[in-house]
Structures are given as structure tokens and as C-alpha cells.
């Protein structure tokens, strides 16, 4: 095999597929990136058996062929070569020569025949969504998935399609994040749970162009994302997702309208007094036109008042400040509305259309005051 392509094209392609190279594996072939130039295009592929990514890059194929190269070494070589055309040449013993200007590397590759290709997915149905929208939806929900592998479903996000609406849900036992978006077409009802790792990696490699689309296809066990010249295939998480609708309530005793930036900045300041790993709650005292935020820790105390519009009862309630910060950071509205019932019940941050809903469980603060 012999091919020539620009450093920028090659590096971009290698960086995209590297997201699917496993950190640890007993199968050394999975630590490789497959370069397949056997069918008239240069296709790069990586696959950790849960997540697979392939992308087609532009370049000149002088001699067709296929090779698997160690992903880590290959990426570092390409990254550090001069900004010029790179030539990759292999022989029958898989010796691979990579040259660029006066730099020349010789590394040993592996047979491409041993590589696990992406599963051939029979696409049952597909939906179209803009790259920008998908990237935003993931950004606005991914922070509340769980990193605890004991409950696999909590490490993923629910994609719930009904008619012309897509609802994306994540939860970790302390909070729930929900985003709803309108789709261009109507689709049959479908619920799948997509691994958080997959969504995180897709989000990183998505250019996020509002004018360009992502085609999302589902099968019984896989989800496929296709955009530009890249295809991502991932296994779905199996099992019945949590009954979210039973956890949502429209009842409230206290409703607060507040400037989002002011609230976010205030909580951010309060966390200056909280050490890493310290579980100190922020205590929010809501009265007629004021919200007072207080925090006490071994480093000191802080309190601050913010003007609010309030409906309903006065309330004192405590929260993990990080959970409030995570939700507020991804809301783009200038003002936010908080709905609360009592110090033991969840707080809802949502807009009128409920295109976003963030549910945060309060913490008991009487023992730490």
C-alpha cells in the first residue's frame, strides 16, 4: 500500500477515530487504527467492540492496500510531523514507512485482516437533526449521567422519540436533566438508552454546524451517527429506563424568578469556601423579594442576597452547590424559574415550554448548620 495525504487531513482523521481506541484491552489489534485504502478511498477505523468510528479522508492512493497501526504511536508521529504531505508505504511484512519532508519513520504494523470492522447495521429507521442541536442537547444533559458502573442505565441517556419530538434524559440518583427538541418530521415512537461515553465522544468530534445534519439510525442493539464523512456505531444499553414521568410534578408552593447569571455567579463565589470532596450544602432562604444564599465551612462563611420575584410561601432549602452550577451553566435564558414544594422535595428549574427541565434533590442541612 502507498498513499499520500496532507498532514491536516490525516491528523484530523486520526484524531476522530482515536476516540474509539480502548485505553486497556487484552486484544492488541484493538489498540490499532485500520487504514483501508483497498476500495478507492482512504478510510480510517477504530473499534473497541462497544464503540466504533470510521472516517474517510482525502488523499491520493498510489497503491491499494490495508494496514493496522498502533493508534498511540501513529497519532503522535502524525501530530509531530511538519505541515506538509505525508506518505505512508507498507510492504508484505507489514513494515510501514511514514515520510514527510526529511523526516522518516519505520514502524511495524499488523495485518488488516485481523481487525474487527464496524458491525454492518441494518438501519430500521433514521432521524435527521442538525449537528448544532445534537451537540447542544448533549452538552445540556451529559453532566448528570452517573459514573457508577453498578447501574449501567444511569451511565447512559434516554433518547425518547414521539412524533415530532425528541426527549433526551439523564439522571444519577440526585438529579435529572431533560431536554426536549422539535424534529422536522414525524417518527414512530422509539426509546433507546445511549451510552454516555458514546455521546461524549460524538459531541467532541461533531463540528456543530447549524447548517449540517446528523443522520441517527437505530436497530435493536445499535445506534449509528452519520455526519460529514464520519460514521459512529455504538452498542445501546439494554434494559428498561427509569419511569421519568412519575418523578416529574407540576405542583409547587414556592416559585422564584431570578437572573440566571447573578444566581450562578453567587453560587460560584460561595464554593470558594468549599474544599474538594467536601459536601457542604448551600442554604437558600427565600423571602418576599430576596433570596439569601449562605454557606458555612471550615474555611469560613459567606452570605449574599439576590433580588427575586416570588410567588407562594417563604422557604429555606439546601442544595449541593455543584448540582445547581451544572444546571445553570447550560441554560441559555437570561432569567430562570425555580419551582419548590418544601425543604425535602425536589426543586425544578424549567421554562414555560418545558423544553428543558432540571430536577435537583435538596440536601438536609439542619445537622450541618
Tab-separated table of C-alpha atoms in Angstrom:
chain	number	residue	atom	x	y	z
A	1	UNK	CA	0.000	0.000	0.000
A	2	UNK	CA	1.136	3.514	-0.708
A	3	UNK	CA	-0.813	6.696	-0.116
A	4	UNK	CA	-0.164	10.406	0.151
A	5	UNK	CA	-2.257	12.928	2.069
A	6	UNK	CA	-1.867	16.284	3.741
A	7	UNK	CA	-0.923	16.368	7.421
A	8	UNK	CA	-4.074	18.321	8.328
A	9	UNK	CA	-6.396	15.769	6.680
A	10	UNK	CA	-4.571	12.792	8.152
A	11	UNK	CA	-4.289	14.274	11.644
A	12	UNK	CA	-7.953	15.254	11.713
A	13	UNK	CA	-8.989	11.747	10.638
A	14	UNK	CA	-6.704	10.003	13.132
A	15	UNK	CA	-7.916	12.241	15.985
A	16	UNK	CA	-11.550	11.479	15.147
A	17	UNK	CA	-11.188	7.686	15.143
A	18	UNK	CA	-8.795	7.654	18.140
A	19	UNK	CA	-11.826	8.315	20.348
A	20	UNK	CA	-12.800	4.653	19.829
A	21	UNK	CA	-9.420	3.168	20.743
A	22	UNK	CA	-9.658	1.455	24.161
A	23	UNK	CA	-7.288	2.509	26.958
A	24	UNK	CA	-6.860	-1.066	28.162
A	25	UNK	CA	-7.502	-4.235	26.217
A	26	UNK	CA	-6.240	-7.792	26.063
A	27	UNK	CA	-6.576	-7.728	22.247
A	28	UNK	CA	-3.656	-5.772	20.821
A	29	UNK	CA	-5.375	-5.380	17.436
A	30	UNK	CA	-7.970	-3.135	19.124
A	31	UNK	CA	-5.167	-0.725	20.064
A	32	UNK	CA	-4.718	-0.095	16.338
A	33	UNK	CA	-6.212	2.210	13.749
A	34	UNK	CA	-7.049	0.472	10.500
A	35	UNK	CA	-6.045	2.284	7.315
A	36	UNK	CA	-8.059	0.792	4.474
A	37	UNK	CA	-7.153	2.023	1.005
A	38	UNK	CA	-8.317	-1.115	-0.797
A	39	UNK	CA	-11.537	0.249	-2.310
A	40	UNK	CA	-10.559	3.552	-3.895
A	41	UNK	CA	-10.924	5.744	-0.788
A	42	UNK	CA	-8.828	6.209	2.354
A	43	UNK	CA	-10.865	5.010	5.302
A	44	UNK	CA	-9.637	5.119	8.909
A	45	UNK	CA	-11.352	2.906	11.505
A	46	UNK	CA	-11.057	2.238	15.249
A	47	UNK	CA	-13.263	-0.097	17.249
A	48	UNK	CA	-13.292	-1.087	20.935
A	49	UNK	CA	-16.221	-3.502	20.391
A	50	UNK	CA	-18.639	-1.144	22.199
A	51	UNK	CA	-17.949	1.968	20.145
A	52	UNK	CA	-16.629	2.066	16.587
A	53	UNK	CA	-15.728	5.120	14.489
A	54	UNK	CA	-14.745	5.300	10.832
A	55	UNK	CA	-13.999	8.348	8.749
A	56	UNK	CA	-12.983	8.885	5.120
A	57	UNK	CA	-10.164	11.328	4.394
A	58	UNK	CA	-8.981	12.905	1.183
A	59	UNK	CA	-5.676	11.806	-0.284
A	60	UNK	CA	-4.017	10.062	-3.179
A	61	UNK	CA	-3.877	6.258	-3.339
A	62	UNK	CA	-0.747	5.294	-5.288
A	63	UNK	CA	-1.073	1.605	-4.433
A	64	UNK	CA	-4.139	-0.001	-2.833
A	65	UNK	CA	-3.827	-1.884	0.433
A	66	UNK	CA	-4.726	-2.181	4.076
A	67	UNK	CA	-2.761	-1.973	7.355
A	68	UNK	CA	-3.425	-1.708	11.104
A	69	UNK	CA	-1.098	0.638	13.017
A	70	UNK	CA	-0.713	1.203	16.759
A	71	UNK	CA	-3.031	4.163	17.410
A	72	UNK	CA	-0.977	5.918	20.087
A	73	UNK	CA	2.320	5.832	18.160
A	74	UNK	CA	0.662	6.678	14.843
A	75	UNK	CA	-1.176	9.680	16.295
A	76	UNK	CA	1.980	11.050	17.947
A	77	UNK	CA	4.034	10.617	14.760
A	78	UNK	CA	1.439	12.393	12.604
A	79	UNK	CA	0.995	15.149	15.200
A	80	UNK	CA	4.724	15.940	15.268
A	81	UNK	CA	5.479	15.762	11.553
A	82	UNK	CA	5.951	19.009	9.568
A	83	UNK	CA	2.865	20.628	7.987
A	84	UNK	CA	3.225	19.051	4.585
A	85	UNK	CA	2.190	15.987	2.595
A	86	UNK	CA	2.722	12.668	4.375
A	87	UNK	CA	3.473	9.429	2.531
A	88	UNK	CA	2.564	6.075	4.091
A	89	UNK	CA	4.028	2.988	2.482
A	90	UNK	CA	3.786	-0.666	3.563
A	91	UNK	CA	5.347	-3.899	2.396
A	92	UNK	CA	4.288	-7.559	2.555
A	93	UNK	CA	5.748	-7.991	6.066
A	94	UNK	CA	3.635	-5.034	7.348
A	95	UNK	CA	6.687	-2.808	7.757
A	96	UNK	CA	5.324	0.705	7.427
A	97	UNK	CA	7.331	3.737	6.359
A	98	UNK	CA	5.930	7.186	7.144
A	99	UNK	CA	7.745	10.093	5.497
A	100	UNK	CA	7.229	13.847	5.479
A	101	UNK	CA	9.823	16.247	4.103
A	102	UNK	CA	13.115	14.978	5.617
A	103	UNK	CA	11.518	13.013	8.470
A	104	UNK	CA	11.188	9.254	8.060
A	105	UNK	CA	9.688	6.738	10.500
A	106	UNK	CA	9.683	2.949	10.206
A	107	UNK	CA	7.161	1.084	12.348
A	108	UNK	CA	5.732	-2.437	12.253
A	109	UNK	CA	2.038	-2.702	11.519
A	110	UNK	CA	-0.375	-5.592	11.756
A	111	UNK	CA	-2.462	-7.393	9.173
A	112	UNK	CA	-5.672	-5.530	8.469
A	113	UNK	CA	-7.416	-8.858	8.031
A	114	UNK	CA	-7.422	-9.414	11.818
A	115	UNK	CA	-9.149	-6.110	12.504
A	116	UNK	CA	-12.751	-6.033	13.760
A	117	UNK	CA	-14.706	-3.956	11.284
A	118	UNK	CA	-17.699	-1.946	12.392
A	119	UNK	CA	-20.802	-4.120	12.569
A	120	UNK	CA	-22.916	-3.967	9.428
A	121	UNK	CA	-26.015	-2.305	10.805
A	122	UNK	CA	-29.367	-2.844	9.147
A	123	UNK	CA	-30.876	0.568	9.694
A	124	UNK	CA	-34.514	0.155	10.633
A	125	UNK	CA	-35.275	3.869	10.827
A	126	UNK	CA	-33.378	7.145	10.846
A	127	UNK	CA	-33.980	10.635	12.137
A	128	UNK	CA	-32.334	13.835	10.958
A	129	UNK	CA	-31.146	16.516	13.374
A	130	UNK	CA	-28.778	19.454	12.938
A	131	UNK	CA	-25.221	18.969	14.193
A	132	UNK	CA	-25.551	22.089	16.339
A	133	UNK	CA	-28.745	20.829	18.012
A	134	UNK	CA	-27.305	17.407	18.839
A	135	UNK	CA	-24.120	18.946	20.260
A	136	UNK	CA	-26.174	21.349	22.392
A	137	UNK	CA	-28.560	18.672	23.672
A	138	UNK	CA	-25.639	16.504	24.780
A	139	UNK	CA	-23.909	19.487	26.443
A	140	UNK	CA	-27.104	20.336	28.324
A	141	UNK	CA	-27.672	16.821	29.725
A	142	UNK	CA	-24.426	14.805	29.815
A	143	UNK	CA	-23.258	16.216	33.167
A	144	UNK	CA	-25.954	14.387	35.116
A	145	UNK	CA	-25.232	10.839	33.997
A	146	UNK	CA	-23.741	8.586	36.664
A	147	UNK	CA	-20.168	7.338	36.512
A	148	UNK	CA	-21.104	4.379	38.728
A	149	UNK	CA	-20.982	1.220	36.640
A	150	UNK	CA	-23.197	-0.630	39.168
A	151	UNK	CA	-26.259	0.763	37.456
A	152	UNK	CA	-25.467	0.655	33.747
A	153	UNK	CA	-28.623	2.503	32.662
A	154	UNK	CA	-27.600	5.563	34.694
A	155	UNK	CA	-24.353	5.765	32.683
A	156	UNK	CA	-26.375	6.429	29.525
A	157	UNK	CA	-29.001	8.836	28.249
A	158	UNK	CA	-32.540	8.040	27.203
A	159	UNK	CA	-33.480	9.059	23.657
A	160	UNK	CA	-37.285	9.089	23.653
A	161	UNK	CA	-38.857	9.811	20.255
A	162	UNK	CA	-42.569	10.501	19.897
A	163	UNK	CA	-43.978	12.012	16.711
A	164	UNK	CA	-42.024	15.198	16.028
A	165	UNK	CA	-40.407	15.419	19.479
A	166	UNK	CA	-37.139	14.055	20.811
A	167	UNK	CA	-36.711	13.980	24.573
A	168	UNK	CA	-33.227	13.350	25.974
A	169	UNK	CA	-32.969	12.365	29.649
A	170	UNK	CA	-30.082	11.715	32.025
A	171	UNK	CA	-30.036	11.048	35.772
A	172	UNK	CA	-27.647	9.969	38.511
A	173	UNK	CA	-29.897	9.427	41.530
A	174	UNK	CA	-29.554	13.008	42.824
A	175	UNK	CA	-30.781	14.956	39.792
A	176	UNK	CA	-32.464	14.619	36.421
A	177	UNK	CA	-31.766	16.597	33.238
A	178	UNK	CA	-34.312	16.696	30.417
A	179	UNK	CA	-34.151	18.455	27.054
A	180	UNK	CA	-36.944	18.377	24.502
A	181	UNK	CA	-36.487	19.370	20.887
A	182	UNK	CA	-38.798	19.564	17.908
A	183	UNK	CA	-37.898	17.371	14.951
A	184	UNK	CA	-38.541	18.268	11.317
A	185	UNK	CA	-40.562	15.119	10.632
A	186	UNK	CA	-42.825	12.717	12.482
A	187	UNK	CA	-41.386	9.394	13.633
A	188	UNK	CA	-42.678	6.194	15.156
A	189	UNK	CA	-42.353	6.029	18.977
A	190	UNK	CA	-38.917	4.748	19.987
A	191	UNK	CA	-36.948	4.584	23.237
A	192	UNK	CA	-33.247	3.715	23.400
A	193	UNK	CA	-30.543	4.240	26.023
A	194	UNK	CA	-27.276	5.505	24.511
A	195	UNK	CA	-24.014	5.129	26.495
A	196	UNK	CA	-22.775	8.450	27.876
A	197	UNK	CA	-19.259	7.691	26.574
A	198	UNK	CA	-20.639	7.446	23.025
A	199	UNK	CA	-22.494	10.766	23.279
A	200	UNK	CA	-19.498	12.460	24.833
A	201	UNK	CA	-17.186	11.306	22.011
A	202	UNK	CA	-19.737	12.129	19.274
A	203	UNK	CA	-20.120	15.593	20.760
A	204	UNK	CA	-16.336	16.133	20.712
A	205	UNK	CA	-15.919	15.203	17.040
A	206	UNK	CA	-19.108	16.886	15.774
A	207	UNK	CA	-18.213	20.173	14.067
A	208	UNK	CA	-21.539	21.517	15.384
A	209	UNK	CA	-22.531	23.349	12.211
A	210	UNK	CA	-26.145	24.569	12.326
A	211	UNK	CA	-26.427	24.105	8.530
A	212	UNK	CA	-25.183	20.485	8.532
A	213	UNK	CA	-27.128	17.448	9.688
A	214	UNK	CA	-26.535	14.229	11.580
A	215	UNK	CA	-28.381	11.112	10.482
A	216	UNK	CA	-29.189	8.963	13.537
A	217	UNK	CA	-30.264	5.369	12.916
A	218	UNK	CA	-31.353	2.681	15.355
A	219	UNK	CA	-31.517	-1.066	15.441
A	220	UNK	CA	-32.382	-3.418	18.263
A	221	UNK	CA	-28.855	-3.250	19.714
A	222	UNK	CA	-27.023	-0.396	17.993
A	223	UNK	CA	-27.221	3.325	17.302
A	224	UNK	CA	-25.454	4.874	14.280
A	225	UNK	CA	-24.480	8.544	13.864
A	226	UNK	CA	-23.512	9.677	10.351
A	227	UNK	CA	-22.192	13.177	9.643
A	228	UNK	CA	-19.828	14.668	7.076
A	229	UNK	CA	-17.596	11.703	6.135
A	230	UNK	CA	-17.708	10.056	9.577
A	231	UNK	CA	-19.757	7.123	10.899
A	232	UNK	CA	-20.042	6.255	14.593
A	233	UNK	CA	-21.586	2.920	15.639
A	234	UNK	CA	-22.285	2.159	19.271
A	235	UNK	CA	-23.970	-0.581	21.235
A	236	UNK	CA	-27.072	0.530	23.124
A	237	UNK	CA	-27.522	-0.121	26.836
A	238	UNK	CA	-30.045	-2.846	27.464
A	239	UNK	CA	-32.911	-2.614	29.926
A	240	UNK	CA	-35.987	-0.581	30.764
A	241	UNK	CA	-35.164	3.054	31.590
A	242	UNK	CA	-36.491	4.626	34.777
A	243	UNK	CA	-40.139	5.849	34.870
A	244	UNK	CA	-39.215	9.521	34.500
A	245	UNK	CA	-42.765	10.861	34.173
A	246	UNK	CA	-43.623	9.565	37.649
A	247	UNK	CA	-40.803	11.682	39.073
A	248	UNK	CA	-42.000	14.921	37.484
A	249	UNK	CA	-44.588	17.062	39.206
A	250	UNK	CA	-46.166	20.398	38.356
A	251	UNK	CA	-47.106	21.109	41.993
A	252	UNK	CA	-45.267	23.894	43.774
A	253	UNK	CA	-45.648	26.008	46.894
A	254	UNK	CA	-42.878	28.473	46.035
A	255	UNK	CA	-41.958	29.857	42.627
A	256	UNK	CA	-38.933	32.089	42.142
A	257	UNK	CA	-37.917	34.086	39.066
A	258	UNK	CA	-34.289	35.169	39.177
A	259	UNK	CA	-31.479	36.493	36.979
A	260	UNK	CA	-29.546	33.379	35.955
A	261	UNK	CA	-26.130	34.991	35.763
A	262	UNK	CA	-26.456	36.586	39.207
A	263	UNK	CA	-27.505	33.306	40.790
A	264	UNK	CA	-24.752	31.333	39.041
A	265	UNK	CA	-22.049	33.856	39.997
A	266	UNK	CA	-23.234	33.937	43.591
A	267	UNK	CA	-23.136	30.134	43.976
A	268	UNK	CA	-19.751	30.086	42.231
A	269	UNK	CA	-18.397	32.575	44.787
A	270	UNK	CA	-19.816	30.540	47.666
A	271	UNK	CA	-17.960	27.412	46.531
A	272	UNK	CA	-14.633	29.202	47.090
A	273	UNK	CA	-15.056	28.168	50.723
A	274	UNK	CA	-15.709	24.503	49.922
A	275	UNK	CA	-12.753	22.140	49.735
A	276	UNK	CA	-12.621	19.465	47.044
A	277	UNK	CA	-14.731	16.497	48.148
A	278	UNK	CA	-16.338	18.499	50.986
A	279	UNK	CA	-20.106	18.026	50.964
A	280	UNK	CA	-21.147	21.423	52.330
A	281	UNK	CA	-24.599	22.483	51.156
A	282	UNK	CA	-25.532	25.955	50.046
A	283	UNK	CA	-28.541	27.131	52.045
A	284	UNK	CA	-31.104	29.210	50.224
A	285	UNK	CA	-33.545	31.325	52.225
A	286	UNK	CA	-36.401	32.677	50.116
A	287	UNK	CA	-38.483	35.587	51.396
A	288	UNK	CA	-40.738	38.067	49.613
A	289	UNK	CA	-38.314	39.868	47.295
A	290	UNK	CA	-34.982	38.387	48.329
A	291	UNK	CA	-33.109	35.146	48.102
A	292	UNK	CA	-30.331	34.849	50.666
A	293	UNK	CA	-27.595	32.317	49.932
A	294	UNK	CA	-25.396	31.101	52.781
A	295	UNK	CA	-22.561	28.644	53.110
A	296	UNK	CA	-20.580	27.616	56.197
A	297	UNK	CA	-17.389	25.587	56.067
A	298	UNK	CA	-14.156	25.109	57.986
A	299	UNK	CA	-12.624	27.824	55.790
A	300	UNK	CA	-15.237	30.416	56.722
A	301	UNK	CA	-18.740	31.552	55.844
A	302	UNK	CA	-20.368	33.615	53.126
A	303	UNK	CA	-23.809	35.052	52.599
A	304	UNK	CA	-25.271	37.137	49.793
A	305	UNK	CA	-28.693	38.498	48.853
A	306	UNK	CA	-30.199	38.465	45.361
A	307	UNK	CA	-33.375	40.252	44.249
A	308	UNK	CA	-36.119	37.908	43.075
A	309	UNK	CA	-39.742	37.748	42.026
A	310	UNK	CA	-41.544	35.290	44.280
A	311	UNK	CA	-44.933	33.592	44.277
A	312	UNK	CA	-46.122	31.486	47.203
A	313	UNK	CA	-44.530	30.650	50.524
A	314	UNK	CA	-41.231	31.581	52.148
A	315	UNK	CA	-38.810	28.668	52.158
A	316	UNK	CA	-35.410	27.592	53.453
A	317	UNK	CA	-33.792	24.768	51.469
A	318	UNK	CA	-30.282	23.319	50.989
A	319	UNK	CA	-28.550	22.013	47.878
A	320	UNK	CA	-25.266	20.582	46.697
A	321	UNK	CA	-23.895	23.752	45.026
A	322	UNK	CA	-22.241	21.777	42.200
A	323	UNK	CA	-25.620	20.436	41.039
A	324	UNK	CA	-27.071	23.941	40.791
A	325	UNK	CA	-23.975	25.230	38.975
A	326	UNK	CA	-24.030	22.339	36.449
A	327	UNK	CA	-27.665	23.039	35.527
A	328	UNK	CA	-27.438	26.839	35.441
A	329	UNK	CA	-24.303	26.779	33.262
A	330	UNK	CA	-26.076	25.073	30.386
A	331	UNK	CA	-29.254	27.171	30.443
A	332	UNK	CA	-29.107	29.974	27.884
A	333	UNK	CA	-32.048	32.023	29.230
A	334	UNK	CA	-31.390	35.361	30.945
A	335	UNK	CA	-33.867	34.578	33.712
A	336	UNK	CA	-34.707	31.201	35.237
A	337	UNK	CA	-37.688	29.961	37.200
A	338	UNK	CA	-37.333	27.658	40.200
A	339	UNK	CA	-40.294	25.647	41.494
A	340	UNK	CA	-40.217	24.185	45.006
A	341	UNK	CA	-42.671	22.497	47.375
A	342	UNK	CA	-40.806	22.107	50.679
A	343	UNK	CA	-37.239	21.555	52.021
A	344	UNK	CA	-37.476	17.790	51.393
A	345	UNK	CA	-38.955	17.817	47.872
A	346	UNK	CA	-37.063	18.268	44.569
A	347	UNK	CA	-36.522	21.698	43.061
A	348	UNK	CA	-37.403	22.089	39.388
A	349	UNK	CA	-35.664	24.576	37.123
A	350	UNK	CA	-37.663	24.791	33.903
A	351	UNK	CA	-39.015	27.187	31.305
A	352	UNK	CA	-42.662	27.692	30.339
A	353	UNK	CA	-42.486	25.395	27.305
A	354	UNK	CA	-40.604	22.777	29.359
A	355	UNK	CA	-38.023	22.473	26.581
A	356	UNK	CA	-35.632	21.982	29.497
A	357	UNK	CA	-36.304	20.596	32.967
A	358	UNK	CA	-33.657	20.177	35.645
A	359	UNK	CA	-34.723	18.339	38.802
A	360	UNK	CA	-32.362	18.629	41.784
A	361	UNK	CA	-32.886	16.850	45.095
A	362	UNK	CA	-32.304	19.018	48.180
A	363	UNK	CA	-29.935	18.029	50.997
A	364	UNK	CA	-30.628	18.014	54.697
A	365	UNK	CA	-28.777	20.932	56.258
A	366	UNK	CA	-30.122	21.087	59.819
A	367	UNK	CA	-27.313	18.851	61.114
A	368	UNK	CA	-24.533	20.869	59.495
A	369	UNK	CA	-25.619	24.374	60.444
